Amino acid sequence: MARLFGTDGIRGLANGDLTPELALTVSAAAARVLVAHDSSHRPVAVVGRDPRASGEMLQAAVCAGLTSAGADVMQVGVLPTPAIAHLVAELNADLGVMISASHNPMPDNGIKLFAAGGHKLPDAIEDEIEALVGRPGTRPTGTGVGRIYEISDALDRYIAHLLKATPHRLDGLRVVVDCANGAAWAAAPQAYREAGAEVIAIHALPDGENINDGCGSTHLDAVRAAVLAERADLGIAHDGDADRCLAVDAAGELIDGDQIMAVLALAMREAGDLADDTLVATVMSNLGLHLAMREHGVELRTTAVGDRYVLEELRGGGFSLGGEQSGHVVLPGHATTGDGLLTGLRLMARMTDTGRTLADLAGVMRRLPQVLVNVKVADKAAVAASVSVSEAVAAVESELGETGRVLLRPSGTEQLIRVMVEAPTHDTAEAAANRLAGVVSSAG
């Protein structure tokens, strides 16, 4: 049977795979695990969601599950995922629940759990919760039943935290922010305005159905067009739950997560805030980031794909900056998870501090052409053991030298091998990727 929790909580088609019954039983199980670990007090959970319509139904089920198991609930309404993580810590809660499917289409939804302190729930605790799902347990009655409270100042608390973590005012900057009709719709424009920027907000009118619909960090055409039309200094695009941040410069050119990390890493190194002069990224980060960091004396540590692995490396090594090419950027000194709004504020603060354009700052890194080919195979293990594949990879790596990179990665859920090649030109990368794909296909 497949594990209930994936790399980013539970996710599925709302009212299909992810039913209110499942949301209730998972939440009740989470509360029971908390009580089992510490019965000295009644557990307290912070519960928030993004604006998609199914979130109303799932929030009701989550709150019912928590309170039925004796936990009190603090409802904070529609807020970004990193706001929930922050409020768990600030309010000294035992658990955080975010109901969101992030950048997924509107019919999907998800449940993401945070432990005390706002950290992602450890695998071992997720396993304990999963083991209790659907199993009967003793239910409290009378005064033992949990209560539900509304936290009316949750947004203000989160924005105050963001402003405190922003090193410079943003006065003089004109920014377009694409809120993806998602959880950032109120928080992002307010935070950026209070920090001093002139803000043009787009896709900031969620109706429960339009989240991520042709907008946000997965659809950048709208923010590009708005930046050019408004003659803005930059554009910021968030995803549905606002834990991601991508940007475009004044000319509408993409500034991806790798480039954002490069800008922030050098700013932090200059300020003496980059622990051990080290940046943490995944194996999918562009070779251009590796080359730029090497040139500026910053060590780049790589992890498996997924922000949870970046977080583990950051916490284990005591590092102060990490993230993914997709725009998940983590600043452990200020947040326990990726925070798109914090990332946007820090990026803009670097612009106002230096007086340089975003294009100029991002120019520290040259993004090499990257080609990704997905190859269907019958047996991923056979490909991994194939001598012909190993020899083909070695040959391409020898041809590219330090000017390129090869990465073969098996899919975690399908019989697929992902072949990624970076090279000085797109044609070179494409030719090498297709050549390797042919060898992989024959071996698998």
CSV table of C-alpha atoms in Angstrom, one decimal:
chain,number,residue,atom,x,y,z
A,1,MET,CA,0.0,0.0,0.0
A,2,ALA,CA,1.4,3.4,-1.0
A,3,ARG,CA,2.5,5.7,1.8
A,4,LEU,CA,-0.2,8.3,2.7
A,5,PHE,CA,2.3,11.1,3.2
A,6,GLY,CA,4.4,12.3,0.2
A,7,THR,CA,7.4,14.6,0.2
A,8,ASP,CA,5.1,17.5,0.9
A,9,GLY,CA,2.3,16.2,3.0
A,10,ILE,CA,-0.9,14.6,1.7
A,11,ARG,CA,-2.1,15.7,-1.7
A,12,GLY,CA,-4.8,14.6,-4.1
A,13,LEU,CA,-8.1,15.4,-5.9
A,14,ALA,CA,-10.3,17.1,-3.3
A,15,ASN,CA,-13.4,15.1,-2.5
A,16,GLY,CA,-11.9,12.3,-4.7
A,17,ASP,CA,-8.6,11.0,-3.3
A,18,LEU,CA,-8.6,13.6,-0.5
A,19,THR,CA,-12.0,13.3,1.2
A,20,PRO,CA,-13.3,15.1,4.3
A,21,GLU,CA,-13.4,11.7,6.0
A,22,LEU,CA,-9.7,11.2,5.4
A,23,ALA,CA,-8.9,14.8,6.5
A,24,LEU,CA,-10.9,14.2,9.7
A,25,THR,CA,-9.2,10.8,10.5
A,26,VAL,CA,-5.7,12.1,9.7
A,27,SER,CA,-6.2,15.2,11.9
A,28,ALA,CA,-7.6,13.1,14.8
A,29,ALA,CA,-4.7,10.7,14.5
A,30,ALA,CA,-2.2,13.7,14.6
A,31,ALA,CA,-3.8,14.9,17.8
A,32,ARG,CA,-3.7,11.5,19.3
A,33,VAL,CA,0.0,11.2,18.5
A,34,LEU,CA,0.7,14.6,20.1
A,35,VAL,CA,-1.1,13.5,23.3
A,36,ALA,CA,0.8,10.2,23.3
A,37,HIS,CA,4.1,12.1,23.1
A,38,ASP,CA,3.1,14.7,25.8
A,39,SER,CA,0.0,14.4,27.9
A,40,SER,CA,0.9,17.2,30.2
A,41,HIS,CA,-1.4,19.7,28.4
A,42,ARG,CA,-4.1,19.9,25.8
A,43,PRO,CA,-2.6,20.1,22.4
A,44,VAL,CA,-3.0,23.3,20.4
A,45,ALA,CA,-3.1,23.4,16.6
A,46,VAL,CA,-2.9,26.4,14.1
A,47,VAL,CA,-5.1,25.7,11.0
A,48,GLY,CA,-4.9,27.8,7.8
A,49,ARG,CA,-5.7,27.3,4.1
A,50,ASP,CA,-5.4,28.7,0.7
A,51,PRO,CA,-8.5,30.2,-1.1
A,52,ARG,CA,-9.5,27.2,-3.2
A,53,ALA,CA,-13.2,26.2,-2.7
A,54,SER,CA,-12.5,22.8,-1.3
A,55,GLY,CA,-10.5,24.3,1.5
A,56,GLU,CA,-13.6,25.3,3.3
A,57,MET,CA,-14.9,21.7,3.4
A,58,LEU,CA,-11.5,20.3,4.3
A,59,GLN,CA,-10.9,22.9,7.0
A,60,ALA,CA,-14.2,22.0,8.7
A,61,ALA,CA,-13.1,18.3,8.6
A,62,VAL,CA,-9.6,19.0,10.0
A,63,CYS,CA,-11.0,21.1,12.8
A,64,ALA,CA,-13.6,18.4,13.6
A,65,GLY,CA,-10.9,15.8,13.7
A,66,LEU,CA,-8.5,17.8,15.9
A,67,THR,CA,-11.2,18.8,18.4
A,68,SER,CA,-12.7,15.3,18.5
A,69,ALA,CA,-9.3,14.1,19.8
A,70,GLY,CA,-9.1,16.8,22.4
A,71,ALA,CA,-7.0,19.4,20.7
A,72,ASP,CA,-7.8,23.1,20.6
A,73,VAL,CA,-7.7,24.8,17.3
A,74,MET,CA,-6.7,28.4,16.4
A,75,GLN,CA,-8.1,29.2,12.9
A,76,VAL,CA,-6.2,31.8,11.0
A,77,GLY,CA,-8.0,31.8,7.7
A,78,VAL,CA,-6.5,32.2,4.3
A,79,LEU,CA,-2.7,32.8,4.7
A,80,PRO,CA,0.5,31.6,3.0
A,81,THR,CA,2.0,28.3,4.1
A,82,PRO,CA,5.1,30.0,5.7
A,83,ALA,CA,2.7,32.1,7.7
A,84,ILE,CA,1.3,29.0,9.3
A,85,ALA,CA,4.8,27.7,10.1
A,86,HIS,CA,5.7,31.1,11.7
A,87,LEU,CA,2.5,31.3,13.7
A,88,VAL,CA,3.0,27.8,15.1
A,89,ALA,CA,6.2,29.0,16.6
A,90,GLU,CA,5.0,32.5,17.7
A,91,LEU,CA,1.8,31.2,19.3
A,92,ASN,CA,3.7,28.3,20.9
A,93,ALA,CA,1.4,25.7,19.3
A,94,ASP,CA,2.0,22.0,19.1
A,95,LEU,CA,0.9,21.5,15.5
A,96,GLY,CA,0.3,23.4,12.3
A,97,VAL,CA,-2.1,22.4,9.5
A,98,MET,CA,-2.0,24.0,6.1
A,99,ILE,CA,-4.7,23.0,3.7
A,100,SER,CA,-3.3,23.7,0.2
A,101,ALA,CA,-2.1,22.0,-3.0
A,102,SER,CA,0.4,24.8,-3.6
A,103,HIS,CA,0.9,25.2,-7.4
A,104,ASN,CA,-1.5,22.4,-8.4
A,105,PRO,CA,-4.7,23.1,-10.3
A,106,MET,CA,-7.8,24.2,-8.4
A,107,PRO,CA,-9.5,20.7,-8.1
A,108,ASP,CA,-6.6,19.4,-6.1
A,109,ASN,CA,-5.9,20.1,-2.4
A,110,GLY,CA,-3.6,18.9,0.3
A,111,ILE,CA,-2.8,18.7,4.0
A,112,LYS,CA,0.6,19.8,5.2
A,113,LEU,CA,1.6,19.3,8.9
A,114,PHE,CA,4.1,21.3,10.9
A,115,ALA,CA,5.6,20.3,14.2
A,116,ALA,CA,6.1,22.5,17.2
A,117,GLY,CA,8.4,25.4,16.3
A,118,GLY,CA,7.0,25.5,12.8
A,119,HIS,CA,9.3,22.7,11.4
A,120,LYS,CA,8.2,20.1,8.9
A,121,LEU,CA,6.9,17.0,10.6
A,122,PRO,CA,9.6,14.3,10.8
A,123,ASP,CA,9.1,11.1,8.8
A,124,ALA,CA,8.8,9.0,12.0
A,125,ILE,CA,5.9,11.1,13.3
A,126,GLU,CA,4.2,11.0,10.0
A,127,ASP,CA,4.5,7.2,10.2
A,128,GLU,CA,3.0,7.2,13.6
A,129,ILE,CA,0.1,9.3,12.4
A,130,GLU,CA,-0.5,7.1,9.4
A,131,ALA,CA,-0.5,4.0,11.5
A,132,LEU,CA,-3.4,5.4,13.5
A,133,VAL,CA,-5.5,6.5,10.6
A,134,GLY,CA,-8.8,4.6,10.6
A,135,ARG,CA,-8.0,2.9,13.9
A,136,PRO,CA,-10.5,3.5,16.7
A,137,GLY,CA,-9.3,5.4,19.7
A,138,THR,CA,-10.6,6.7,23.0
A,139,ARG,CA,-12.4,10.0,22.4
A,140,PRO,CA,-12.7,12.7,25.1
A,141,THR,CA,-16.1,13.9,26.2
A,142,GLY,CA,-17.4,16.9,28.1
A,143,THR,CA,-14.8,19.4,28.8
A,144,GLY,CA,-12.2,17.1,27.2
A,145,VAL,CA,-13.5,18.0,23.7
A,146,GLY,CA,-11.3,20.6,22.0
A,147,ARG,CA,-12.4,24.2,21.2
A,148,ILE,CA,-12.1,26.3,18.1
A,149,TYR,CA,-10.8,29.9,18.3
A,150,GLU,CA,-10.4,32.6,15.6
A,151,ILE,CA,-7.1,34.5,15.5
A,152,SER,CA,-8.1,37.8,14.1
A,153,ASP,CA,-4.7,39.4,13.9
A,154,ALA,CA,-2.9,36.5,12.2
A,155,LEU,CA,-2.1,38.4,9.0
A,156,ASP,CA,-0.8,41.4,11.0
A,157,ARG,CA,1.5,39.1,13.1
A,158,TYR,CA,2.9,37.5,9.9
A,159,ILE,CA,3.6,40.8,8.2
A,160,ALA,CA,5.3,42.2,11.3
A,161,HIS,CA,7.6,39.2,11.2
A,162,LEU,CA,8.4,39.8,7.5
A,163,LEU,CA,9.1,43.4,8.0
A,164,LYS,CA,11.4,42.7,10.9
A,165,ALA,CA,13.4,40.3,8.7
A,166,THR,CA,13.8,42.8,5.9
A,167,PRO,CA,17.1,44.6,6.2
A,168,HIS,CA,16.4,47.7,4.2
A,169,ARG,CA,13.3,49.8,3.2
A,170,LEU,CA,12.1,49.4,-0.4
A,171,ASP,CA,11.3,53.1,-1.0
A,172,GLY,CA,11.6,54.0,-4.7
A,173,LEU,CA,10.9,50.6,-6.1
A,174,ARG,CA,8.0,49.9,-8.3
A,175,VAL,CA,7.0,46.2,-8.3
A,176,VAL,CA,4.3,44.1,-9.9
A,177,VAL,CA,3.3,41.1,-7.7
A,178,ASP,CA,1.3,38.2,-9.2
A,179,CYS,CA,-0.5,36.6,-6.3
A,180,ALA,CA,-1.8,33.6,-8.3
A,181,ASN,CA,-5.3,34.3,-6.9
A,182,GLY,CA,-3.9,32.3,-4.0
A,183,ALA,CA,-2.9,32.5,-0.3
A,184,ALA,CA,-0.7,35.6,-0.9
A,185,TRP,CA,-3.6,37.7,-2.3
A,186,ALA,CA,-3.7,40.0,0.8
A,187,ALA,CA,-0.4,39.3,2.5
A,188,ALA,CA,2.0,40.0,-0.4
A,189,PRO,CA,0.7,43.5,-1.5
A,190,GLN,CA,0.4,44.6,2.1
A,191,ALA,CA,3.8,43.4,3.1
A,192,TYR,CA,5.5,45.0,0.1
A,193,ARG,CA,3.7,48.3,0.5
A,194,GLU,CA,4.5,48.5,4.2
A,195,ALA,CA,8.1,47.9,3.4
A,196,GLY,CA,8.0,51.0,1.2
A,197,ALA,CA,7.5,49.7,-2.4
A,198,GLU,CA,5.0,51.0,-4.9
A,199,VAL,CA,2.9,47.9,-5.6
A,200,ILE,CA,0.8,46.9,-8.6
A,201,ALA,CA,-1.0,43.7,-7.6
A,202,ILE,CA,-2.4,41.3,-10.2
A,203,HIS,CA,-4.4,38.1,-9.8
A,204,ALA,CA,-5.2,39.2,-6.3
A,205,LEU,CA,-9.0,38.5,-6.4
A,206,PRO,CA,-9.5,34.8,-5.5
A,207,ASP,CA,-12.9,33.4,-5.9
A,208,GLY,CA,-12.2,29.9,-4.8
A,209,GLU,CA,-11.9,28.6,-8.4
A,210,ASN,CA,-9.3,30.8,-10.1
A,211,ILE,CA,-6.2,29.8,-8.0
A,212,ASN,CA,-3.1,29.2,-10.3
A,213,ASP,CA,-5.4,29.6,-13.3
A,214,GLY,CA,-2.9,30.9,-16.0
A,215,CYS,CA,-1.1,33.0,-13.4
A,216,GLY,CA,1.5,32.9,-10.6
A,217,SER,CA,4.9,31.4,-10.6
A,218,THR,CA,4.0,28.6,-13.1
A,219,HIS,CA,2.6,31.0,-15.7
A,220,LEU,CA,4.9,34.1,-16.0
A,221,ASP,CA,3.5,35.7,-19.1
A,222,ALA,CA,1.1,37.9,-17.2
A,223,VAL,CA,3.6,39.3,-14.8
A,224,ARG,CA,6.1,39.9,-17.7
A,225,ALA,CA,3.4,41.9,-19.6
A,226,ALA,CA,2.4,43.9,-16.5
A,227,VAL,CA,6.1,44.8,-15.7
A,228,LEU,CA,6.6,46.1,-19.2
A,229,ALA,CA,3.2,47.9,-19.3
A,230,GLU,CA,3.7,49.5,-15.8
A,231,ARG,CA,7.4,50.3,-16.4
A,232,ALA,CA,8.1,48.6,-13.1
A,233,ASP,CA,11.5,47.8,-11.7
A,234,LEU,CA,10.7,44.1,-11.3
A,235,GLY,CA,7.9,41.6,-11.0
A,236,ILE,CA,7.4,39.0,-8.3
A,237,ALA,CA,5.4,35.8,-8.9
A,238,HIS,CA,4.1,33.5,-6.1
A,239,ASP,CA,2.5,30.1,-6.3
A,240,GLY,CA,-0.9,29.2,-4.7
A,241,ASP,CA,0.4,28.9,-1.2
A,242,ALA,CA,3.2,31.5,-1.5
A,243,ASP,CA,6.1,29.4,-0.4
A,244,ARG,CA,7.7,30.1,-3.8
A,245,CYS,CA,9.1,33.3,-5.4
A,246,LEU,CA,10.2,33.8,-9.0
A,247,ALA,CA,11.0,37.2,-10.4
A,248,VAL,CA,11.3,39.0,-13.7
A,249,ASP,CA,13.5,42.0,-14.3
A,250,ALA,CA,12.5,45.4,-15.8
A,251,ALA,CA,12.8,43.9,-19.3
A,252,GLY,CA,10.6,41.0,-18.4
A,253,GLU,CA,13.4,38.4,-18.3
A,254,LEU,CA,13.0,35.5,-15.9
A,255,ILE,CA,15.1,35.5,-12.7
A,256,ASP,CA,14.7,32.0,-11.4
A,257,GLY,CA,15.4,30.5,-8.0
A,258,ASP,CA,19.1,29.8,-8.7
A,259,GLN,CA,19.7,33.4,-9.7
A,260,ILE,CA,17.8,34.7,-6.6
A,261,MET,CA,19.9,32.4,-4.4
A,262,ALA,CA,23.1,33.8,-6.1
A,263,VAL,CA,22.0,37.4,-5.4
A,264,LEU,CA,21.1,36.6,-1.7
A,265,ALA,CA,24.2,34.5,-1.1
A,266,LEU,CA,26.5,37.3,-2.1
A,267,ALA,CA,24.5,39.9,-0.1
A,268,MET,CA,24.7,37.7,3.0
A,269,ARG,CA,28.4,36.9,2.5
A,270,GLU,CA,29.1,40.6,2.2
A,271,ALA,CA,27.2,41.2,5.5
A,272,GLY,CA,28.9,38.3,7.2
A,273,ASP,CA,25.6,36.4,7.5
A,274,LEU,CA,26.3,33.5,5.2
A,275,ALA,CA,27.2,30.7,7.6
A,276,ASP,CA,30.5,28.9,6.6
A,277,ASP,CA,30.2,30.8,3.3
A,278,THR,CA,28.0,27.9,2.2
A,279,LEU,CA,24.8,27.8,0.0
A,280,VAL,CA,22.6,24.6,-0.1
A,281,ALA,CA,20.8,23.7,-3.3
A,282,THR,CA,19.5,20.6,-5.1
A,283,VAL,CA,21.2,18.5,-7.8
A,284,MET,CA,18.8,20.2,-10.3
A,285,SER,CA,20.3,23.7,-9.8
A,286,ASN,CA,22.0,25.0,-12.9
A,287,LEU,CA,25.7,24.6,-13.4
A,288,GLY,CA,25.9,28.4,-13.8
A,289,LEU,CA,25.1,28.6,-10.1
A,290,HIS,CA,28.0,26.3,-9.3
A,291,LEU,CA,30.4,28.3,-11.4
A,292,ALA,CA,29.2,31.7,-10.0
A,293,MET,CA,29.5,30.5,-6.4
A,294,ARG,CA,33.0,29.0,-7.0
A,295,GLU,CA,34.2,32.3,-8.5
A,296,HIS,CA,33.0,34.2,-5.4
A,297,GLY,CA,34.4,31.8,-2.8
A,298,VAL,CA,31.0,30.3,-1.8
A,299,GLU,CA,30.8,26.6,-1.3
A,300,LEU,CA,27.7,25.0,-2.9
A,301,ARG,CA,26.4,21.9,-1.2
A,302,THR,CA,23.8,19.8,-3.1
A,303,THR,CA,21.0,17.6,-2.0
A,304,ALA,CA,18.3,15.3,-3.6
A,305,VAL,CA,15.4,17.1,-5.2
A,306,GLY,CA,12.8,18.4,-2.7
A,307,ASP,CA,12.8,21.2,-0.2
A,308,ARG,CA,12.6,18.8,2.7
A,309,TYR,CA,16.1,17.6,1.8
A,310,VAL,CA,17.4,21.2,1.5
A,311,LEU,CA,15.9,21.8,5.0
A,312,GLU,CA,17.6,18.7,6.4
A,313,GLU,CA,21.0,19.9,5.1
A,314,LEU,CA,20.5,23.4,6.4
A,315,ARG,CA,19.5,22.3,9.9
A,316,GLY,CA,22.1,19.5,10.0
A,317,GLY,CA,25.0,21.8,9.0
A,318,GLY,CA,23.8,25.0,10.6
A,319,PHE,CA,23.8,26.8,7.2
A,320,SER,CA,21.9,30.0,6.6
A,321,LEU,CA,20.6,29.9,3.0
A,322,GLY,CA,19.3,27.2,0.7
A,323,GLY,CA,16.7,26.5,-1.9
A,324,GLU,CA,15.6,25.2,-5.3
A,325,GLN,CA,15.6,26.4,-8.8
A,326,SER,CA,11.8,26.4,-8.7
A,327,GLY,CA,11.8,29.4,-6.3
A,328,HIS,CA,11.6,27.7,-2.9
A,329,VAL,CA,14.2,29.7,-0.9
A,330,VAL,CA,14.8,29.0,2.8
A,331,LEU,CA,16.5,31.5,5.2
A,332,PRO,CA,16.7,29.5,8.5
A,333,GLY,CA,17.5,32.6,10.5
A,334,HIS,CA,14.1,34.0,9.8
A,335,ALA,CA,11.9,31.1,8.7
A,336,THR,CA,11.6,27.3,9.1
A,337,THR,CA,10.4,26.7,5.6
A,338,GLY,CA,10.4,28.3,2.2
A,339,ASP,CA,8.8,31.7,2.3
A,340,GLY,CA,8.1,33.4,-1.1
A,341,LEU,CA,7.2,36.8,0.5
A,342,LEU,CA,10.4,36.9,2.6
A,343,THR,CA,12.4,36.0,-0.4
A,344,GLY,CA,10.8,38.8,-2.4
A,345,LEU,CA,11.4,41.3,0.3
A,346,ARG,CA,15.1,40.3,0.7
A,347,LEU,CA,15.6,40.4,-3.1
A,348,MET,CA,14.2,43.9,-3.3
A,349,ALA,CA,16.1,45.1,-0.2
A,350,ARG,CA,19.3,44.1,-2.0
A,351,MET,CA,18.2,46.3,-5.0
A,352,THR,CA,17.6,49.3,-2.8
A,353,ASP,CA,20.7,48.8,-0.7
A,354,THR,CA,23.0,48.7,-3.8
A,355,GLY,CA,21.1,50.9,-6.1
A,356,ARG,CA,21.5,48.3,-8.8
A,357,THR,CA,18.9,46.8,-11.1
A,358,LEU,CA,17.7,43.3,-10.7
A,359,ALA,CA,19.2,42.4,-14.1
A,360,ASP,CA,22.6,43.7,-13.0
A,361,LEU,CA,22.5,41.8,-9.7
A,362,ALA,CA,21.3,38.6,-11.3
A,363,GLY,CA,24.1,38.9,-13.9
A,364,VAL,CA,26.5,37.4,-11.3
A,365,MET,CA,25.3,34.1,-12.7
A,366,ARG,CA,25.0,33.0,-16.3
A,367,ARG,CA,22.3,30.4,-16.6
A,368,LEU,CA,23.5,27.6,-18.9
A,369,PRO,CA,21.0,26.0,-21.4
A,370,GLN,CA,19.4,23.0,-19.7
A,371,VAL,CA,17.6,20.2,-21.6
A,372,LEU,CA,15.6,17.6,-19.8
A,373,VAL,CA,14.4,14.4,-21.5
A,374,ASN,CA,12.1,11.9,-19.8
A,375,VAL,CA,12.7,8.3,-21.0
A,376,LYS,CA,10.1,5.6,-20.3
A,377,VAL,CA,11.8,2.3,-19.4
A,378,ALA,CA,10.7,-1.1,-18.3
A,379,ASP,CA,13.2,-1.4,-15.5
A,380,LYS,CA,14.9,1.5,-13.8
A,381,ALA,CA,17.3,-0.8,-11.9
A,382,ALA,CA,18.5,-2.2,-15.2
A,383,VAL,CA,19.4,1.3,-16.4
A,384,ALA,CA,21.2,2.0,-13.2
A,385,ALA,CA,23.3,-1.1,-13.6
A,386,SER,CA,23.9,-0.7,-17.4
A,387,VAL,CA,27.6,-0.5,-18.5
A,388,SER,CA,26.5,1.1,-21.8
A,389,VAL,CA,24.7,3.9,-20.0
A,390,SER,CA,27.7,4.5,-17.7
A,391,GLU,CA,30.1,4.6,-20.6
A,392,ALA,CA,27.8,7.0,-22.6
A,393,VAL,CA,27.5,9.4,-19.6
A,394,ALA,CA,31.3,9.3,-19.1
A,395,ALA,CA,31.8,10.1,-22.8
A,396,VAL,CA,29.5,13.1,-22.7
A,397,GLU,CA,31.0,14.4,-19.5
A,398,SER,CA,34.4,14.1,-21.0
A,399,GLU,CA,33.3,16.1,-24.1
A,400,LEU,CA,31.7,18.9,-22.0
A,401,GLY,CA,34.5,19.1,-19.3
A,402,GLU,CA,33.8,22.0,-16.9
A,403,THR,CA,31.5,23.7,-19.4
A,404,GLY,CA,28.6,21.3,-18.9
A,405,ARG,CA,27.0,18.7,-16.7
A,406,VAL,CA,25.0,15.4,-17.0
A,407,LEU,CA,22.5,14.2,-14.5
A,408,LEU,CA,20.5,10.9,-14.8
A,409,ARG,CA,17.8,10.6,-12.2
A,410,PRO,CA,15.1,7.9,-11.8
A,411,SER,CA,11.5,9.1,-11.2
A,412,GLY,CA,10.3,8.4,-7.7
A,413,THR,CA,6.8,7.4,-8.9
A,414,GLU,CA,7.1,6.1,-12.5
A,415,GLN,CA,9.2,3.9,-14.6
A,416,LEU,CA,11.0,6.9,-16.0
A,417,ILE,CA,14.6,8.0,-16.2
A,418,ARG,CA,15.1,11.8,-16.4
A,419,VAL,CA,18.1,12.7,-18.5
A,420,MET,CA,19.3,16.3,-17.9
A,421,VAL,CA,22.2,17.9,-19.8
A,422,GLU,CA,23.6,21.4,-19.4
A,423,ALA,CA,26.0,22.8,-22.0
A,424,PRO,CA,27.3,26.2,-23.3
A,425,THR,CA,24.6,26.2,-26.1
A,426,HIS,CA,21.1,24.8,-26.3
A,427,ASP,CA,22.0,22.8,-29.4
A,428,THR,CA,24.9,21.1,-27.7
A,429,ALA,CA,22.8,20.2,-24.6
A,430,GLU,CA,19.9,18.9,-26.8
A,431,ALA,CA,22.1,16.7,-28.9
A,432,ALA,CA,23.8,15.2,-25.9
A,433,ALA,CA,20.5,14.7,-24.0
A,434,ASN,CA,18.9,12.9,-27.0
A,435,ARG,CA,22.0,10.8,-27.5
A,436,LEU,CA,21.9,9.7,-23.9
A,437,ALA,CA,18.2,9.1,-24.0
A,438,GLY,CA,18.7,6.7,-26.8
A,439,VAL,CA,21.2,4.7,-24.8
A,440,VAL,CA,18.9,4.7,-21.7
A,441,SER,CA,16.0,3.5,-23.8
A,442,SER,CA,17.9,0.6,-25.2
A,443,ALA,CA,19.2,-0.4,-21.8
A,444,GLY,CA,15.9,-0.2,-20.0
